[in-house]
């Protein structure tokens, strides 16, 4: 059995490496056309090391924002921010954990049996609460405790998944119900065991432990127990005094198999040192006025986010999270769209929205949609750019919002001209629809379209896609050295521009479909 596993592991590793080397070879033999080269030059300008990852609230972000505003001005766009400028400043509150002054001690009969370190073994969304928490550990399966279980003053440990036999509707609310149940049961903290078999597994080490909220608002789950996320590689420390195997818990939990509750016969002492401060960063907002006197008062909102992570925990010796494809490349695309269309404006106006704080919780778009600089009713659609990876041939696009509005048919019509197949999201459990800035437009009633490069299951494209998420997504390795499929990049950029023009020139504005849960009809009936 061991020999079989070793051989199989070697074959899988060899296959992945071979496919990636083929892809890199094919990409290196390409040359971008002039338009794609110009787009990439903008991408490099926004995400080279001198831009320091454009972290929200940083001086580097301010420099990047000025660069974007200057590019918009050069393209002839009109300011759509505050006080006649391209900027809308977003006030925020930041709480940061001091990793070197924070730790988790695992106690056996009052003596330290292990120490878990922040950013490598554990991480958390820091809050301004008690710096010291201590209590006995109890494992609770997937985290919703039995009603008769005494948990007051204890620290819960649960596997971050949902039971496989849970109905889909209940899975969507499971996380909120779990935290609410733990709070009501009186637990003082909780350890959430990370699920390494998730479709989009968490990256260890974590970039940093920092939380940012809009000024004057409270963070989600701020009243519940403190939740510490634990790296499965560090899990043995929590199960060392029990008769249960940490590896078996991870294997069963990853499949959603039944997990029973039991005491861990250990305690934990959680020390956290946090600092807080007020910060701000600007959204960059600009308009290309429409050419039709009747339709120019309506807007197609084009959006991408400028912020990255900046400096964080080193990975493979690199501590700068450049955020090249996430999302500098698509701020760059909007700059190029503005330049291309400056002398051939469509009928409707184009509203360029470059948001801050997306990586901190969609903060810039939330602030903008609460403080609009154009009338809400005049925004006919939002075409958001995020989660795009031009690293293999573009034949398939997943569209978020495909079945929610008439934009779905419009997108399919335009995509057919480029021989691109449009598919619905086949991995809804990743919740991509709500994880990008487009969701804040949905919340104010604006139909949206957002895209992800798609692939067939088991294809070489899936291998490349999964590898990128494993090795580059939200890591320092998302930088300008990422191998780009130039043909795919150029094809998407042309598709996006054509889609923008189609919507902006159409005689009628997009409409919600009555069947969509986001349609006015469905909202009014809820």
Short mmCIF file of C-alpha atoms in Angstrom, two decimals:
data_model
loop_
_atom_site.label_atom_id
_atom_site.label_comp_id
_atom_site.label_asym_id
_atom_site.label_seq_id
_atom_site.Cartn_x
_atom_site.Cartn_y
_atom_site.Cartn_z
CA UNK A 1 0.00 0.00 0.00
CA UNK A 2 2.77 2.46 0.87
CA UNK A 3 4.58 1.73 -2.39
CA UNK A 4 1.36 2.33 -4.32
CA UNK A 5 0.78 5.67 -2.60
CA UNK A 6 4.34 6.81 -3.25
CA UNK A 7 4.15 5.81 -6.91
CA UNK A 8 0.76 7.49 -7.36
CA UNK A 9 2.01 10.68 -5.68
CA UNK A 10 5.02 10.74 -8.01
CA UNK A 11 2.80 10.27 -11.07
CA UNK A 12 0.43 13.05 -10.04
CA UNK A 13 3.33 15.40 -9.30
CA UNK A 14 5.01 14.54 -12.60
CA UNK A 15 1.76 15.06 -14.53
CA UNK A 16 1.11 18.46 -12.96
CA UNK A 17 4.72 19.55 -13.51
CA UNK A 18 4.67 18.33 -17.11
CA UNK A 19 1.41 20.13 -17.91
CA UNK A 20 2.64 23.35 -16.32
CA UNK A 21 5.95 23.18 -18.20
CA UNK A 22 4.06 22.69 -21.46
CA UNK A 23 1.85 25.67 -20.69
CA UNK A 24 4.82 27.85 -19.77
CA UNK A 25 6.62 26.83 -22.97
CA UNK A 26 3.58 27.68 -25.09
CA UNK A 27 3.17 31.02 -23.34
CA UNK A 28 6.83 31.95 -23.71
CA UNK A 29 6.64 31.33 -27.47
CA UNK A 30 3.80 33.86 -27.82
CA UNK A 31 4.16 37.56 -28.29
CA UNK A 32 1.39 39.98 -27.29
CA UNK A 33 -0.16 42.19 -29.93
CA UNK A 34 0.18 45.96 -29.52
CA UNK A 35 -3.03 46.40 -27.51
CA UNK A 36 -2.21 43.52 -25.17
CA UNK A 37 1.34 44.78 -24.73
CA UNK A 38 -0.01 48.21 -23.75
CA UNK A 39 -2.34 46.56 -21.22
CA UNK A 40 0.56 44.61 -19.75
CA UNK A 41 2.72 47.74 -19.53
CA UNK A 42 0.00 49.35 -17.41
CA UNK A 43 -0.17 46.18 -15.30
CA UNK A 44 3.58 46.29 -14.68
CA UNK A 45 3.39 49.97 -13.78
CA UNK A 46 0.74 49.20 -11.14
CA UNK A 47 2.20 45.99 -9.68
CA UNK A 48 5.98 46.15 -9.91
CA UNK A 49 7.86 46.15 -6.62
CA UNK A 50 7.99 49.95 -6.45
CA UNK A 51 4.19 49.98 -5.94
CA UNK A 52 4.69 47.85 -2.80
CA UNK A 53 1.48 45.85 -3.20
CA UNK A 54 -0.88 48.86 -2.88
CA UNK A 55 -2.16 47.95 0.58
CA UNK A 56 -5.29 49.81 1.73
CA UNK A 57 -4.35 52.83 3.83
CA UNK A 58 -0.71 52.86 2.69
CA UNK A 59 1.32 55.60 1.02
CA UNK A 60 1.98 53.15 -1.82
CA UNK A 61 -1.76 52.85 -2.45
CA UNK A 62 -2.00 56.65 -2.62
CA UNK A 63 0.72 56.69 -5.29
CA UNK A 64 -1.07 54.01 -7.26
CA UNK A 65 -4.37 55.91 -6.98
CA UNK A 66 -2.73 59.10 -8.29
CA UNK A 67 -1.25 57.14 -11.19
CA UNK A 68 -4.70 55.80 -12.14
CA UNK A 69 -6.30 59.23 -11.85
CA UNK A 70 -3.58 60.75 -14.05
CA UNK A 71 -4.15 58.03 -16.66
CA UNK A 72 -7.90 58.70 -16.63
CA UNK A 73 -7.31 62.42 -17.03
CA UNK A 74 -4.95 61.78 -19.95
CA UNK A 75 -7.70 59.67 -21.57
CA UNK A 76 -10.09 62.61 -21.37
CA UNK A 77 -12.36 61.21 -18.64
CA UNK A 78 -14.23 63.60 -16.36
CA UNK A 79 -13.81 63.47 -12.56
CA UNK A 80 -16.69 61.74 -10.76
CA UNK A 81 -15.37 61.83 -7.21
CA UNK A 82 -15.67 64.42 -4.47
CA UNK A 83 -15.22 68.18 -4.91
CA UNK A 84 -14.54 67.98 -8.63
CA UNK A 85 -11.74 65.40 -8.25
CA UNK A 86 -11.28 61.79 -9.31
CA UNK A 87 -11.15 60.69 -5.66
CA UNK A 88 -13.70 59.62 -3.07
CA UNK A 89 -11.97 59.13 0.26
CA UNK A 90 -13.16 56.10 2.24
CA UNK A 91 -12.73 56.37 6.06
CA UNK A 92 -11.86 53.07 7.77
CA UNK A 93 -10.89 51.61 11.14
CA UNK A 94 -8.06 49.06 11.32
CA UNK A 95 -7.23 46.54 14.03
CA UNK A 96 -3.94 44.65 13.63
CA UNK A 97 -2.49 41.73 15.57
CA UNK A 98 1.14 41.87 16.69
CA UNK A 99 2.27 38.38 15.67
CA UNK A 100 5.46 38.52 17.73
CA UNK A 101 3.50 39.40 20.88
CA UNK A 102 0.69 36.90 20.41
CA UNK A 103 0.53 33.11 20.77
CA UNK A 104 -1.60 30.15 21.75
CA UNK A 105 -0.38 27.87 24.55
CA UNK A 106 -1.77 24.35 24.79
CA UNK A 107 -1.86 23.30 28.45
CA UNK A 108 -1.83 19.77 29.87
CA UNK A 109 -2.59 19.76 33.60
CA UNK A 110 -1.54 23.42 33.74
CA UNK A 111 1.80 22.90 31.97
CA UNK A 112 2.59 24.06 28.45
CA UNK A 113 2.65 21.10 26.07
CA UNK A 114 2.82 23.09 22.82
CA UNK A 115 2.92 26.67 21.54
CA UNK A 116 1.14 27.70 18.36
CA UNK A 117 2.38 30.79 16.53
CA UNK A 118 0.32 33.33 14.64
CA UNK A 119 0.48 33.47 10.85
CA UNK A 120 2.01 29.99 10.54
CA UNK A 121 0.09 27.71 12.96
CA UNK A 122 -2.95 29.87 13.67
CA UNK A 123 -4.52 33.12 12.57
CA UNK A 124 -7.52 35.24 13.50
CA UNK A 125 -9.56 38.26 12.52
CA UNK A 126 -8.35 40.54 15.32
CA UNK A 127 -10.84 42.33 17.56
CA UNK A 128 -10.52 44.80 20.39
CA UNK A 129 -11.47 42.33 23.12
CA UNK A 130 -9.77 40.80 26.15
CA UNK A 131 -6.09 40.12 25.37
CA UNK A 132 -6.10 36.87 27.40
CA UNK A 133 -8.55 33.99 27.06
CA UNK A 134 -8.19 30.63 28.78
CA UNK A 135 -10.42 27.57 29.02
CA UNK A 136 -10.70 23.78 28.59
CA UNK A 137 -10.88 22.44 25.03
CA UNK A 138 -13.79 20.38 23.70
CA UNK A 139 -14.23 19.03 20.17
CA UNK A 140 -17.69 19.69 18.70
CA UNK A 141 -17.60 18.04 15.27
CA UNK A 142 -18.86 20.66 12.83
CA UNK A 143 -19.49 23.15 15.59
CA UNK A 144 -23.20 23.24 16.39
CA UNK A 145 -23.40 21.75 19.91
CA UNK A 146 -26.09 19.56 21.39
CA UNK A 147 -28.54 21.60 23.47
CA UNK A 148 -27.73 19.73 26.72
CA UNK A 149 -23.96 20.19 26.48
CA UNK A 150 -22.41 22.45 29.13
CA UNK A 151 -19.95 24.71 27.28
CA UNK A 152 -19.90 27.80 29.48
CA UNK A 153 -16.33 29.07 29.82
CA UNK A 154 -14.93 26.46 27.45
CA UNK A 155 -13.08 26.73 24.15
CA UNK A 156 -14.78 24.92 21.29
CA UNK A 157 -12.87 23.13 18.54
CA UNK A 158 -14.70 22.38 15.29
CA UNK A 159 -13.98 21.31 11.74
CA UNK A 160 -14.70 24.09 9.22
CA UNK A 161 -17.02 22.23 6.87
CA UNK A 162 -20.67 21.22 6.78
CA UNK A 163 -22.05 17.68 7.18
CA UNK A 164 -22.41 15.96 3.81
CA UNK A 165 -26.06 15.09 4.45
CA UNK A 166 -27.06 18.70 5.13
CA UNK A 167 -29.60 20.16 2.63
CA UNK A 168 -28.07 22.84 0.33
CA UNK A 169 -30.27 25.61 1.76
CA UNK A 170 -29.00 24.86 5.28
CA UNK A 171 -25.36 24.82 4.15
CA UNK A 172 -25.59 28.45 3.08
CA UNK A 173 -26.52 29.55 6.62
CA UNK A 174 -24.46 27.01 8.55
CA UNK A 175 -21.55 29.31 9.42
CA UNK A 176 -23.80 32.01 10.86
CA UNK A 177 -25.90 29.46 12.78
CA UNK A 178 -22.76 27.83 14.17
CA UNK A 179 -21.29 31.06 15.54
CA UNK A 180 -24.65 32.06 16.97
CA UNK A 181 -25.06 28.67 18.69
CA UNK A 182 -21.54 28.79 20.15
CA UNK A 183 -22.13 32.27 21.51
CA UNK A 184 -25.44 31.26 23.06
CA UNK A 185 -23.77 28.22 24.64
CA UNK A 186 -21.28 30.47 26.44
CA UNK A 187 -18.01 29.40 24.81
CA UNK A 188 -15.24 31.95 25.31
CA UNK A 189 -13.37 31.17 22.08
CA UNK A 190 -13.30 28.66 19.24
CA UNK A 191 -10.67 26.93 17.15
CA UNK A 192 -11.76 26.45 13.54
CA UNK A 193 -9.85 23.58 11.91
CA UNK A 194 -9.05 24.55 8.36
CA UNK A 195 -10.32 22.23 5.63
CA UNK A 196 -7.39 21.42 3.32
CA UNK A 197 -9.65 19.52 0.90
CA UNK A 198 -11.89 22.53 0.23
CA UNK A 199 -12.23 23.62 -3.40
CA UNK A 200 -10.40 26.81 -2.49
CA UNK A 201 -8.24 25.93 0.54
CA UNK A 202 -6.91 28.63 2.84
CA UNK A 203 -3.28 29.61 2.29
CA UNK A 204 -0.74 29.03 5.05
CA UNK A 205 1.09 30.98 6.25
CA UNK A 206 -1.61 33.63 6.32
CA UNK A 207 -0.64 37.00 4.85
CA UNK A 208 -1.28 38.74 8.17
CA UNK A 209 -3.90 39.09 10.90
CA UNK A 210 -5.59 42.43 10.32
CA UNK A 211 -9.21 43.55 10.15
CA UNK A 212 -10.51 46.71 8.54
CA UNK A 213 -14.06 48.06 8.68
CA UNK A 214 -15.74 51.20 7.42
CA UNK A 215 -15.48 53.92 10.05
CA UNK A 216 -18.47 53.91 12.37
CA UNK A 217 -19.46 50.32 11.62
CA UNK A 218 -18.88 47.09 13.53
CA UNK A 219 -17.17 44.03 12.11
CA UNK A 220 -19.30 40.97 11.30
CA UNK A 221 -19.54 38.51 14.22
CA UNK A 222 -17.98 41.10 16.53
CA UNK A 223 -20.18 40.02 19.44
CA UNK A 224 -19.60 36.28 19.17
CA UNK A 225 -16.71 34.22 20.53
CA UNK A 226 -13.18 34.91 19.29
CA UNK A 227 -12.45 32.47 16.45
CA UNK A 228 -8.90 31.20 15.91
CA UNK A 229 -8.24 29.50 12.59
CA UNK A 230 -5.80 26.59 12.92
CA UNK A 231 -3.53 25.11 10.30
CA UNK A 232 -4.25 21.36 9.91
CA UNK A 233 -0.48 20.79 9.90
CA UNK A 234 -0.42 22.02 13.53
CA UNK A 235 -3.45 20.09 14.69
CA UNK A 236 -1.73 17.26 16.59
CA UNK A 237 -1.14 19.61 19.51
CA UNK A 238 -4.89 19.84 20.16
CA UNK A 239 -5.53 16.07 19.99
CA UNK A 240 -2.42 14.80 21.78
CA UNK A 241 -4.26 13.96 25.04
CA UNK A 242 -7.26 12.31 23.39
CA UNK A 243 -7.69 8.88 21.85
CA UNK A 244 -8.64 10.42 18.51
CA UNK A 245 -6.40 10.95 15.50
CA UNK A 246 -6.07 14.48 14.14
CA UNK A 247 -5.37 13.04 10.69
CA UNK A 248 -8.58 11.00 10.81
CA UNK A 249 -10.58 14.03 11.91
CA UNK A 250 -9.25 15.98 8.92
CA UNK A 251 -9.94 13.09 6.52
CA UNK A 252 -13.49 12.56 7.79
CA UNK A 253 -14.24 16.26 8.09
CA UNK A 254 -13.07 16.95 4.54
CA UNK A 255 -15.69 14.46 3.29
CA UNK A 256 -18.44 15.78 5.56
CA UNK A 257 -18.61 12.42 7.34
CA UNK A 258 -20.17 12.13 10.79
CA UNK A 259 -18.05 13.65 13.59
CA UNK A 260 -18.85 13.16 17.27
CA UNK A 261 -18.19 15.52 20.16
CA UNK A 262 -15.64 14.65 22.87
CA UNK A 263 -13.41 16.40 25.44
CA UNK A 264 -9.79 16.98 24.41
CA UNK A 265 -8.44 16.76 28.01
CA UNK A 266 -6.39 19.92 27.42
CA UNK A 267 -6.78 23.64 27.94
CA UNK A 268 -5.65 26.60 25.87
CA UNK A 269 -4.35 30.02 26.81
CA UNK A 270 -4.78 32.57 23.99
CA UNK A 271 -2.69 35.74 24.18
CA UNK A 272 -3.35 38.50 21.63
CA UNK A 273 -1.81 41.96 21.41
CA UNK A 274 -3.62 44.28 19.01
CA UNK A 275 -3.27 47.87 17.90
CA UNK A 276 -5.89 50.02 16.21
CA UNK A 277 -5.92 53.20 14.14
CA UNK A 278 -8.05 55.19 11.74
CA UNK A 279 -7.02 54.93 8.10
CA UNK A 280 -8.41 56.02 4.75
CA UNK A 281 -7.88 55.33 1.06
CA UNK A 282 -9.60 56.75 -2.01
CA UNK A 283 -11.82 55.17 -4.59
CA UNK A 284 -10.97 56.55 -8.05
CA UNK A 285 -14.09 57.57 -10.01
CA UNK A 286 -14.32 58.89 -13.56
CA UNK A 287 -16.86 59.27 -16.38
CA UNK A 288 -16.68 59.07 -20.14
CA UNK A 289 -19.79 61.09 -21.09
CA UNK A 290 -22.21 59.35 -23.45
CA UNK A 291 -22.77 60.59 -26.99
CA UNK A 292 -26.57 60.21 -27.16
CA UNK A 293 -28.48 63.18 -25.65
CA UNK A 294 -31.28 60.85 -24.48
CA UNK A 295 -29.11 58.04 -23.05
CA UNK A 296 -26.07 59.96 -21.77
CA UNK A 297 -27.73 60.40 -18.36
CA UNK A 298 -27.53 56.62 -17.88
CA UNK A 299 -24.31 54.84 -16.85
CA UNK A 300 -22.66 51.47 -17.37
CA UNK A 301 -20.43 51.03 -14.30
CA UNK A 302 -17.07 49.37 -15.04
CA UNK A 303 -15.25 48.28 -11.88
CA UNK A 304 -12.05 46.71 -10.57
CA UNK A 305 -10.17 46.99 -7.28
CA UNK A 306 -6.78 48.65 -6.89
CA UNK A 307 -5.81 47.40 -3.44
CA UNK A 308 -3.59 44.40 -2.77
CA UNK A 309 -2.04 43.10 0.45
CA UNK A 310 1.25 45.02 0.52
CA UNK A 311 3.89 43.53 2.78
CA UNK A 312 3.03 40.40 4.75
CA UNK A 313 4.28 37.05 6.00
CA UNK A 314 7.09 35.80 3.71
CA UNK A 315 6.40 32.89 1.37
CA UNK A 316 9.45 31.26 -0.23
CA UNK A 317 11.51 34.23 0.93
CA UNK A 318 9.26 36.88 -0.65
CA UNK A 319 7.20 39.15 1.62
CA UNK A 320 5.76 41.55 -0.99
CA UNK A 321 2.24 40.65 -2.16
CA UNK A 322 2.21 42.48 -5.51
CA UNK A 323 -1.35 41.51 -6.56
CA UNK A 324 -0.62 41.52 -10.29
CA UNK A 325 -3.61 39.52 -11.53
CA UNK A 326 -5.60 40.29 -8.38
CA UNK A 327 -6.39 42.95 -9.43
CA UNK A 328 -3.85 45.38 -10.94
CA UNK A 329 -4.18 43.81 -14.38
CA UNK A 330 -7.86 44.72 -14.55
CA UNK A 331 -7.45 48.25 -13.30
CA UNK A 332 -4.97 48.38 -16.18
CA UNK A 333 -7.65 47.08 -18.55
CA UNK A 334 -10.05 49.85 -17.53
CA UNK A 335 -7.33 52.41 -18.21
CA UNK A 336 -6.87 50.94 -21.68
CA UNK A 337 -10.63 50.85 -22.32
CA UNK A 338 -10.81 54.54 -21.42
CA UNK A 339 -8.00 55.34 -23.84
CA UNK A 340 -9.52 53.28 -26.64
CA UNK A 341 -12.97 54.84 -26.33
CA UNK A 342 -12.07 58.46 -25.58
CA UNK A 343 -12.79 59.54 -29.18
CA UNK A 344 -15.69 57.14 -29.86
CA UNK A 345 -17.88 57.36 -26.79
CA UNK A 346 -20.94 55.06 -26.77
CA UNK A 347 -24.51 56.29 -26.36
CA UNK A 348 -24.61 55.83 -22.59
CA UNK A 349 -21.98 57.20 -20.26
CA UNK A 350 -19.33 54.91 -18.83
CA UNK A 351 -18.69 55.18 -15.08
CA UNK A 352 -15.19 53.95 -14.19
CA UNK A 353 -15.03 52.73 -10.58
CA UNK A 354 -11.65 51.76 -9.12
CA UNK A 355 -12.26 50.58 -5.58
CA UNK A 356 -10.15 50.41 -2.45
CA UNK A 357 -10.43 47.94 0.41
CA UNK A 358 -11.80 45.02 -1.64
CA UNK A 359 -9.44 42.56 0.04
CA UNK A 360 -10.57 43.87 3.43
CA UNK A 361 -14.23 43.05 2.79
CA UNK A 362 -15.48 44.93 -0.31
CA UNK A 363 -15.19 48.17 1.65
CA UNK A 364 -14.60 50.68 -1.14
CA UNK A 365 -17.56 49.46 -3.20
CA UNK A 366 -19.74 49.31 -0.08
CA UNK A 367 -18.90 52.92 0.70
CA UNK A 368 -19.45 54.03 -2.89
CA UNK A 369 -22.84 52.37 -3.24
CA UNK A 370 -23.86 54.07 0.02
CA UNK A 371 -22.47 57.45 -1.15
CA UNK A 372 -23.11 57.46 -4.87
CA UNK A 373 -21.82 60.33 -7.00
CA UNK A 374 -24.43 59.67 -9.72
CA UNK A 375 -28.14 58.87 -9.19
CA UNK A 376 -28.70 55.21 -8.29
CA UNK A 377 -31.50 54.84 -10.84
CA UNK A 378 -29.18 55.96 -13.63
CA UNK A 379 -26.76 53.01 -13.25
CA UNK A 380 -28.01 50.39 -15.72
CA UNK A 381 -25.40 47.66 -15.18
CA UNK A 382 -22.10 46.80 -13.49
CA UNK A 383 -19.39 44.84 -15.31
CA UNK A 384 -16.90 43.87 -12.61
CA UNK A 385 -13.35 42.66 -13.20
CA UNK A 386 -11.88 40.30 -10.61
CA UNK A 387 -10.86 36.63 -10.30
CA UNK A 388 -9.58 36.63 -13.91
CA UNK A 389 -6.61 34.43 -14.74
CA UNK A 390 -5.42 34.62 -18.40
CA UNK A 391 -3.01 31.72 -17.93
CA UNK A 392 -4.47 29.21 -20.40
CA UNK A 393 -6.47 29.44 -23.66
CA UNK A 394 -9.78 31.26 -23.39
CA UNK A 395 -12.59 29.06 -24.67
CA UNK A 396 -14.91 29.13 -21.64
CA UNK A 397 -16.00 31.89 -19.27
CA UNK A 398 -17.96 31.35 -16.09
CA UNK A 399 -20.37 34.25 -15.55
CA UNK A 400 -21.63 35.28 -12.14
CA UNK A 401 -25.17 36.63 -12.47
CA UNK A 402 -25.82 34.65 -15.67
CA UNK A 403 -29.41 33.72 -14.82
CA UNK A 404 -30.31 36.86 -12.89
CA UNK A 405 -30.86 39.42 -15.65
CA UNK A 406 -31.05 39.97 -19.38
CA UNK A 407 -27.29 40.57 -19.26
CA UNK A 408 -26.93 36.79 -19.52
CA UNK A 409 -28.31 36.73 -23.06
CA UNK A 410 -26.32 39.83 -24.00
CA UNK A 411 -23.10 38.26 -22.76
CA UNK A 412 -23.77 35.03 -24.68
CA UNK A 413 -24.43 36.99 -27.88
CA UNK A 414 -21.20 38.99 -27.59
CA UNK A 415 -19.15 35.97 -26.47
CA UNK A 416 -20.27 33.96 -29.49
CA UNK A 417 -18.50 36.49 -31.71
CA UNK A 418 -15.25 35.52 -29.95
CA UNK A 419 -16.03 31.77 -29.88
CA UNK A 420 -16.27 31.86 -26.08
CA UNK A 421 -18.73 29.56 -24.33
CA UNK A 422 -20.52 31.11 -21.35
CA UNK A 423 -21.31 28.81 -18.43
CA UNK A 424 -22.96 29.27 -15.03
CA UNK A 425 -20.88 28.98 -11.88
CA UNK A 426 -20.30 25.25 -11.33
CA UNK A 427 -18.75 25.81 -7.88
CA UNK A 428 -21.34 27.93 -6.04
CA UNK A 429 -19.92 26.79 -2.70
CA UNK A 430 -17.00 29.16 -3.29
CA UNK A 431 -19.50 32.04 -3.08
CA UNK A 432 -17.69 34.09 -5.74
CA UNK A 433 -20.87 36.03 -6.53
CA UNK A 434 -20.82 37.67 -3.09
CA UNK A 435 -17.06 37.89 -2.71
CA UNK A 436 -16.45 40.60 -5.28
CA UNK A 437 -17.37 44.28 -5.63
CA UNK A 438 -20.23 43.46 -7.99
CA UNK A 439 -22.26 42.26 -5.01
CA UNK A 440 -22.57 45.77 -3.59
CA UNK A 441 -24.13 46.88 -6.89
CA UNK A 442 -26.59 43.99 -6.63
CA UNK A 443 -27.54 45.23 -3.17
CA UNK A 444 -28.69 48.56 -4.63
CA UNK A 445 -30.61 46.89 -7.44
CA UNK A 446 -28.11 47.05 -10.32
CA UNK A 447 -27.79 43.99 -12.64
CA UNK A 448 -24.22 42.68 -12.84
CA UNK A 449 -21.87 40.51 -14.84
CA UNK A 450 -18.59 39.14 -13.52
CA UNK A 451 -16.33 36.51 -15.06
CA UNK A 452 -13.89 33.69 -14.26
CA UNK A 453 -11.83 31.80 -16.84
CA UNK A 454 -13.49 28.39 -17.20
CA UNK A 455 -12.34 24.87 -18.05
CA UNK A 456 -13.58 21.32 -18.47
CA UNK A 457 -13.19 18.99 -15.52
CA UNK A 458 -10.02 16.93 -15.76
CA UNK A 459 -8.53 19.12 -18.49
CA UNK A 460 -4.99 20.55 -18.59
CA UNK A 461 -6.61 23.98 -18.08
CA UNK A 462 -8.02 22.83 -14.75
CA UNK A 463 -4.54 21.69 -13.66
CA UNK A 464 -3.11 25.12 -14.47
CA UNK A 465 -6.03 26.89 -12.75
CA UNK A 466 -5.78 24.82 -9.55
CA UNK A 467 -2.02 25.23 -9.45
CA UNK A 468 -2.35 29.00 -9.68
CA UNK A 469 -4.73 29.03 -6.72
CA UNK A 470 -2.43 26.78 -4.73
CA UNK A 471 0.84 28.60 -5.42
CA UNK A 472 0.04 32.21 -6.38
CA UNK A 473 -3.43 33.36 -5.29
CA UNK A 474 -3.12 35.88 -2.43
CA UNK A 475 0.60 35.12 -2.22
CA UNK A 476 3.73 37.08 -3.16
CA UNK A 477 3.96 34.84 -6.23
CA UNK A 478 1.04 36.73 -7.84
CA UNK A 479 3.50 39.09 -9.49
CA UNK A 480 4.66 40.21 -12.92
CA UNK A 481 6.58 36.94 -13.38
CA UNK A 482 3.30 35.01 -13.68
CA UNK A 483 3.28 33.23 -17.09
CA UNK A 484 0.55 34.89 -19.17
CA UNK A 485 -1.26 33.38 -22.14
CA UNK A 486 -1.10 36.49 -24.31
CA UNK A 487 -3.68 35.29 -26.80
CA UNK A 488 -6.16 34.56 -24.00
CA UNK A 489 -5.48 37.90 -22.32
CA UNK A 490 -6.00 39.85 -25.52
CA UNK A 491 -9.13 37.87 -26.38
CA UNK A 492 -10.72 38.60 -23.02
CA UNK A 493 -9.82 42.28 -23.19
CA UNK A 494 -11.44 42.60 -26.63
CA UNK A 495 -14.52 40.68 -25.43
CA UNK A 496 -14.91 42.95 -22.40
CA UNK A 497 -14.65 46.10 -24.52
CA UNK A 498 -17.18 44.75 -27.01
CA UNK A 499 -19.57 43.82 -24.19
CA UNK A 500 -19.25 47.30 -22.70
CA UNK A 501 -20.12 48.90 -26.04
CA UNK A 502 -23.03 46.54 -26.64
CA UNK A 503 -24.67 47.41 -23.33
CA UNK A 504 -23.85 51.12 -23.57
CA UNK A 505 -25.30 51.38 -27.09
CA UNK A 506 -28.38 49.16 -26.63
CA UNK A 507 -31.73 50.98 -26.97
CA UNK A 508 -33.03 49.40 -23.75
CA UNK A 509 -31.33 48.94 -20.41
CA UNK A 510 -30.74 45.49 -18.83
CA UNK A 511 -33.60 44.09 -16.76
CA UNK A 512 -33.74 41.72 -13.82
CA UNK A 513 -35.42 38.40 -14.58
CA UNK A 514 -38.49 37.76 -12.38
CA UNK A 515 -37.01 34.42 -11.28
CA UNK A 516 -33.88 36.02 -9.81
CA UNK A 517 -33.77 36.27 -6.00
CA UNK A 518 -32.34 39.76 -6.51
CA UNK A 519 -35.15 41.02 -8.75
CA UNK A 520 -37.46 43.75 -7.39
CA UNK A 521 -40.34 41.25 -7.63
CA UNK A 522 -38.61 38.69 -5.43
CA UNK A 523 -37.31 41.30 -3.00
CA UNK A 524 -40.78 42.81 -2.49
CA UNK A 525 -42.27 39.39 -1.78
CA UNK A 526 -39.71 38.50 0.89
#
